[in-house]
Tab-separated table of C-alpha atoms in Angstrom:
chain	number	residue	atom	x	y	z
A	1	MET	CA	90.624	78.013	62.723
A	2	SER	CA	92.548	74.926	63.552
A	3	ALA	CA	91.803	72.708	67.014
A	4	ASP	CA	95.562	73.704	67.983
A	5	VAL	CA	94.730	77.334	67.461
A	6	ILE	CA	91.547	77.098	69.456
A	7	ALA	CA	92.949	75.115	72.170
A	8	LYS	CA	95.567	78.283	72.684
A	9	ASP	CA	93.031	80.692	72.932
A	10	ARG	CA	91.642	81.701	76.597
A	11	ALA	CA	90.023	84.523	78.208
A	12	ALA	CA	89.538	84.920	81.906
A	13	PHE	CA	86.970	87.254	83.616
A	14	VAL	CA	87.094	88.692	87.216
A	15	ARG	CA	84.365	91.001	88.490
A	16	PRO	CA	86.038	92.850	91.643
A	17	ARG	CA	83.638	92.354	94.957
A	18	HIS	CA	84.120	96.032	95.773
A	19	LEU	CA	83.942	97.978	92.398
A	20	PRO	CA	79.994	96.763	91.006
A	21	GLY	CA	79.818	96.866	87.232
A	22	VAL	CA	83.599	96.867	86.571
A	23	GLU	CA	84.648	93.614	84.876
A	24	LEU	CA	88.593	92.631	84.067
A	25	VAL	CA	89.702	90.238	81.544
A	26	SER	CA	92.792	88.486	80.496
A	27	VAL	CA	93.282	86.905	77.580
A	28	ALA	CA	95.799	84.885	75.111
A	29	TYR	CA	94.856	84.627	71.232
A	30	ARG	CA	96.394	83.294	68.372
A	31	ARG	CA	95.094	84.717	64.836
A	32	ARG	CA	92.063	85.641	66.483
A	33	THR	CA	89.692	88.447	64.721
A	34	PHE	CA	87.154	90.269	65.963
A	35	PRO	CA	84.692	92.334	63.326
A	36	THR	CA	83.538	95.520	64.242
A	37	HIS	CA	81.693	95.662	67.475
A	38	LEU	CA	81.116	98.038	70.535
A	39	HIS	CA	80.999	97.744	74.231
A	40	PRO	CA	78.560	99.631	76.153
A	41	GLU	CA	81.627	100.746	78.396
A	42	TYR	CA	84.830	102.182	78.537
A	43	VAL	CA	87.623	100.095	77.640
A	44	VAL	CA	91.112	100.705	78.786
A	45	GLY	CA	93.821	97.985	78.038
A	46	THR	CA	97.320	97.202	77.497
A	47	VAL	CA	99.280	94.483	75.633
A	48	GLU	CA	101.838	92.401	77.599
A	49	ALA	CA	103.086	90.442	74.508
A	50	GLY	CA	102.439	89.780	70.720
A	51	ALA	CA	100.583	92.415	69.236
A	52	GLU	CA	96.955	93.855	67.677
A	53	GLU	CA	95.886	95.809	65.200
A	54	LEU	CA	92.933	98.233	66.201
A	55	SER	CA	90.617	99.892	63.933
A	56	VAL	CA	88.412	102.890	64.811
A	57	GLY	CA	86.931	104.958	62.481
A	58	GLY	CA	88.313	103.245	59.638
A	59	ILE	CA	92.156	104.022	61.132
A	60	GLY	CA	94.324	100.973	62.006
A	61	HIS	CA	96.504	101.148	65.024
A	62	VAL	CA	99.094	98.612	65.911
A	63	VAL	CA	98.913	98.047	69.661
A	64	ALA	CA	102.028	96.529	70.899
A	65	PRO	CA	103.926	95.958	74.623
A	66	GLY	CA	103.785	99.459	76.386
A	67	ASP	CA	100.776	100.292	74.238
A	68	VAL	CA	97.079	101.634	76.048
A	69	LEU	CA	94.297	101.128	73.924
A	70	ARG	CA	91.434	103.710	75.612
A	71	LEU	CA	87.449	103.249	73.485
A	72	HIS	CA	84.741	105.381	74.632
A	73	PRO	CA	81.199	103.670	75.468
A	74	GLY	CA	79.760	102.213	72.485
A	75	GLU	CA	82.466	103.374	70.124
A	76	PRO	CA	82.790	100.930	67.227
A	77	HIS	CA	85.940	99.042	66.440
A	78	ALA	CA	87.523	96.045	65.047
A	79	ASN	CA	90.668	93.952	65.896
A	80	ARG	CA	92.730	91.270	64.994
A	81	CYS	CA	95.937	89.314	66.249
A	82	ILE	CA	99.198	90.489	64.164
A	83	GLY	CA	102.441	88.196	63.839
A	84	ASP	CA	103.303	84.988	65.313
A	85	ALA	CA	103.412	85.616	68.702
A	86	THR	CA	100.479	84.700	71.173
A	87	LEU	CA	98.672	87.938	71.951
A	88	ARG	CA	98.259	88.629	75.505
A	89	TYR	CA	96.539	91.559	76.993
A	90	ARG	CA	94.650	92.894	79.984
A	91	VAL	CA	91.503	95.097	79.781
A	92	PHE	CA	88.991	96.886	81.783
A	93	TYR	CA	85.467	97.299	81.285
A	94	LEU	CA	84.306	100.380	83.092
A	95	PRO	CA	80.695	101.534	82.941
A	96	ALA	CA	80.384	105.118	83.182
A	97	GLU	CA	78.106	105.155	85.801
A	98	SER	CA	80.405	102.867	88.326
A	99	ILE	CA	83.628	105.545	87.473
A	100	ALA	CA	81.377	108.801	88.079
A	101	PRO	CA	82.234	108.868	91.751
A	102	TYR	CA	85.920	108.874	90.547
A	103	LEU	CA	85.944	111.793	87.984
A	104	ARG	CA	86.474	115.314	88.572
A	105	ASP	CA	82.918	116.967	88.938
A	106	GLY	CA	81.357	114.328	86.779
A	107	ARG	CA	83.212	115.001	83.636
A	108	PRO	CA	83.559	111.914	81.540
A	109	LEU	CA	87.107	110.630	80.387
A	110	ALA	CA	87.559	111.543	76.811
A	111	PHE	CA	90.536	110.251	74.741
A	112	ALA	CA	92.695	112.260	72.473
A	113	SER	CA	93.526	108.696	70.521
A	114	PRO	CA	92.422	105.124	70.791
A	115	VAL	CA	96.034	104.318	71.156
A	116	ALA	CA	98.486	105.819	74.010
A	117	ARG	CA	102.205	104.966	73.495
A	118	ASP	CA	102.806	105.311	77.346
A	119	ALA	CA	104.504	102.781	79.092
A	120	GLN	CA	103.915	104.084	82.746
A	121	LEU	CA	100.378	104.312	82.411
A	122	ALA	CA	100.840	100.432	80.481
A	123	ALA	CA	102.674	99.397	83.762
A	124	LEU	CA	99.811	101.071	85.621
A	125	VAL	CA	97.079	99.159	83.963
A	126	THR	CA	99.226	95.799	84.365
A	127	ALA	CA	99.895	96.552	87.901
A	128	THR	CA	96.109	97.780	88.740
A	129	HIS	CA	94.517	95.009	86.600
A	130	GLU	CA	96.789	92.442	89.008
A	131	MET	CA	96.159	93.900	92.013
A	132	LEU	CA	91.930	93.582	91.270
A	133	SER	CA	92.167	90.259	90.282
A	134	ALA	CA	93.781	89.011	93.312
A	135	ASP	CA	92.059	87.224	96.064
A	136	GLY	CA	91.483	89.497	99.645
A	137	THR	CA	91.569	93.277	99.017
A	138	GLY	CA	89.350	95.204	100.548
A	139	PRO	CA	87.101	97.938	99.601
A	140	LEU	CA	89.270	100.983	100.315
A	141	GLU	CA	92.129	99.230	98.655
A	142	GLN	CA	90.006	98.561	95.341
A	143	GLN	CA	88.443	101.826	95.043
A	144	SER	CA	92.060	103.317	96.014
A	145	ALA	CA	93.465	101.621	93.210
A	146	LEU	CA	90.708	102.402	90.726
A	147	LEU	CA	90.559	106.032	91.717
A	148	ALA	CA	94.639	106.191	90.745
A	149	LEU	CA	93.974	104.615	87.868
A	150	ILE	CA	91.244	107.059	86.368
A	151	ASP	CA	93.029	109.714	87.792
A	152	ALA	CA	96.030	108.549	85.160
A	153	LEU	CA	93.410	108.082	82.452
A	154	ALA	CA	91.839	112.006	82.737
A	155	SER	CA	92.086	114.158	79.608
A	156	ASP	CA	93.911	116.893	81.171
A	157	GLY	CA	95.285	115.516	84.686
A	158	ALA	CA	94.097	118.536	86.509
A	159	VAL	CA	93.504	118.215	90.011
A	160	ALA	CA	90.099	120.299	91.433
A	161	PRO	CA	90.429	122.595	94.089
A	162	PRO	CA	89.916	121.538	97.495
A	163	ALA	CA	86.601	122.771	98.860
A	164	ALA	CA	86.323	125.710	101.228
A	165	ASP	CA	85.533	123.517	104.424
A	166	SER	CA	88.145	120.682	103.141
A	167	ALA	CA	89.743	121.111	106.602
A	168	ALA	CA	86.854	120.452	108.899
A	169	ALA	CA	86.299	117.603	106.143
A	170	ILE	CA	89.804	116.033	105.983
A	171	ALA	CA	89.454	116.014	109.831
A	172	ARG	CA	86.212	114.264	109.680
A	173	ALA	CA	87.772	111.629	107.454
A	174	ARG	CA	90.730	111.476	109.820
A	175	ASP	CA	89.001	110.930	112.840
A	176	HIS	CA	86.702	108.363	111.470
A	177	ILE	CA	90.140	106.018	109.947
A	178	ASP	CA	91.310	106.824	113.553
A	179	GLN	CA	88.596	105.130	115.345
A	180	HIS	CA	87.726	102.501	112.823
A	181	PHE	CA	90.745	101.866	111.233
A	182	ALA	CA	90.553	97.820	112.051
A	183	GLU	CA	87.130	97.727	109.743
A	184	GLY	CA	86.945	97.589	105.789
A	185	PHE	CA	85.120	100.833	105.131
A	186	SER	CA	85.110	101.495	101.495
A	187	LEU	CA	86.520	105.073	100.158
A	188	ALA	CA	82.854	105.929	99.096
A	189	ALA	CA	81.619	105.761	102.986
A	190	LEU	CA	84.614	107.524	104.214
A	191	ALA	CA	84.099	110.491	101.402
A	192	ALA	CA	80.483	110.425	103.020
A	193	VAL	CA	81.565	111.053	106.261
A	194	ALA	CA	83.765	113.569	104.959
A	195	GLY	CA	80.833	115.160	103.208
A	196	LEU	CA	83.249	115.265	100.111
A	197	SER	CA	82.878	113.539	96.437
A	198	VAL	CA	85.379	110.772	96.540
A	199	PHE	CA	87.538	112.624	93.996
A	200	HIS	CA	87.900	115.713	96.215
A	201	LEU	CA	88.474	113.278	99.384
A	202	ALA	CA	91.220	111.529	97.784
A	203	HIS	CA	93.019	114.895	96.613
A	204	SER	CA	92.114	116.709	99.804
A	205	PHE	CA	93.190	113.812	101.955
A	206	ARG	CA	96.531	113.570	100.473
A	207	ALA	CA	97.432	117.473	100.140
A	208	ALA	CA	96.446	117.958	103.897
A	209	THR	CA	98.175	114.809	105.311
A	210	GLY	CA	100.837	113.370	102.693
A	211	PHE	CA	98.879	109.948	102.604
A	212	SER	CA	96.096	108.492	100.659
A	213	PRO	CA	93.218	107.459	102.570
A	214	LEU	CA	94.630	103.853	102.229
A	215	ALA	CA	97.902	104.638	103.351
A	216	TYR	CA	97.105	106.525	105.949
A	217	ARG	CA	94.874	103.440	107.546
A	218	ASN	CA	97.893	101.243	107.318
A	219	GLN	CA	99.963	103.714	109.376
A	220	ARG	CA	97.569	103.161	112.049
A	221	ARG	CA	97.267	99.962	111.679
A	222	VAL	CA	100.667	99.453	112.247
A	223	ILE	CA	100.901	101.860	114.876
A	224	ALA	CA	98.259	99.471	116.592
A	225	ALA	CA	100.434	96.038	115.703
A	226	ARG	CA	103.532	97.436	117.122
A	227	ARG	CA	101.875	98.094	120.652
A	228	LEU	CA	100.178	95.030	120.555
A	229	LEU	CA	103.168	93.150	119.889
A	230	ARG	CA	104.785	95.052	122.615
A	231	GLU	CA	101.983	93.336	124.987
A	232	GLY	CA	103.135	90.151	123.731
A	233	GLY	CA	100.464	89.591	121.340
A	234	GLU	CA	100.710	86.361	119.027
A	235	ILE	CA	101.277	87.669	115.075
A	236	ALA	CA	98.408	86.116	113.954
A	237	ASP	CA	95.915	87.374	116.539
A	238	VAL	CA	97.567	90.972	116.241
A	239	ALA	CA	96.901	90.613	112.364
A	240	ALA	CA	93.036	89.800	112.948
A	241	ALA	CA	92.878	92.632	115.463
A	242	VAL	CA	94.235	95.569	113.413
A	243	GLY	CA	92.184	94.498	110.949
A	244	TYR	CA	94.129	92.650	108.107
A	245	ALA	CA	93.218	89.467	106.198
A	246	ASP	CA	96.096	87.099	107.452
A	247	GLN	CA	99.495	87.176	108.765
A	248	SER	CA	101.080	87.510	105.442
A	249	HIS	CA	99.565	91.198	104.652
A	250	LEU	CA	100.564	92.265	108.118
A	251	THR	CA	103.948	91.221	107.419
A	252	ARG	CA	104.386	93.090	104.250
A	253	GLN	CA	102.704	96.072	105.685
A	254	PHE	CA	104.885	95.911	108.929
A	255	GLN	CA	108.193	95.422	107.100
A	256	ARG	CA	107.378	98.510	104.591
A	257	ILE	CA	106.972	100.996	107.263
A	258	VAL	CA	108.981	99.742	110.101
A	259	GLY	CA	111.741	98.574	108.261
A	260	ALA	CA	111.655	94.809	110.691
A	261	SER	CA	109.130	91.701	110.268
A	262	PRO	CA	106.851	91.649	113.261
A	263	GLY	CA	108.434	88.538	114.842
A	264	ARG	CA	111.828	90.491	114.624
A	265	TYR	CA	110.132	93.496	116.369
A	266	ALA	CA	108.070	91.177	118.733
A	267	GLN	CA	111.808	89.929	120.097
A	268	GLN	CA	113.607	93.107	120.552
């Protein structure tokens, strides 16, 4: 392989702070070939540009933009760049133990084929990868994003029925958010308060309230921000008081929910 080709190859790894064991990689390769190998984790990824051939069980699959590759832990495979364009893709390495809390009744993920031609799923993989690669995201944001991805990857797509005592459990979770919305609690911690699994909490909470726990917390933060702004609070101080990392995070959510920026709202 020439020095010119090697110079164009790059791989960047990210380990989200609030998702122990989960690893993300973004790559750009030219004419790269990987012999048969395996990963101890689930491997989920999508191609953004170029194409590769993925060989699993002696069968070759072309993975192109809009496709999603999905491999089980320990599944032998080989892959190589094909075509002249630089291959760019994003991949998640998801240890089984790391995603177990996000699965229905602990059922492992099962993939019918190593490659899914599913543009909607590919877009979700990309968006989740970008979000988890960004700085400043808290535990509830990261765990909620991973849950959404795991839900989409689940083979049957079914939602478990709510627990018999879900009304009381959701009330506990909702009260906790109402009282602690400015704090950086995790989805797992909220599930513990409710006495439900992460999976059951997320689905039961949405069914009961119409919001995900993350969306509901944002609602509570913006409600509090409106009050503080009406009382004359400075935008940066208000952002910190309601739990946002900085003013821009408040502005983005405030604009989306209220329909005006915090500054414009405070002037009226």
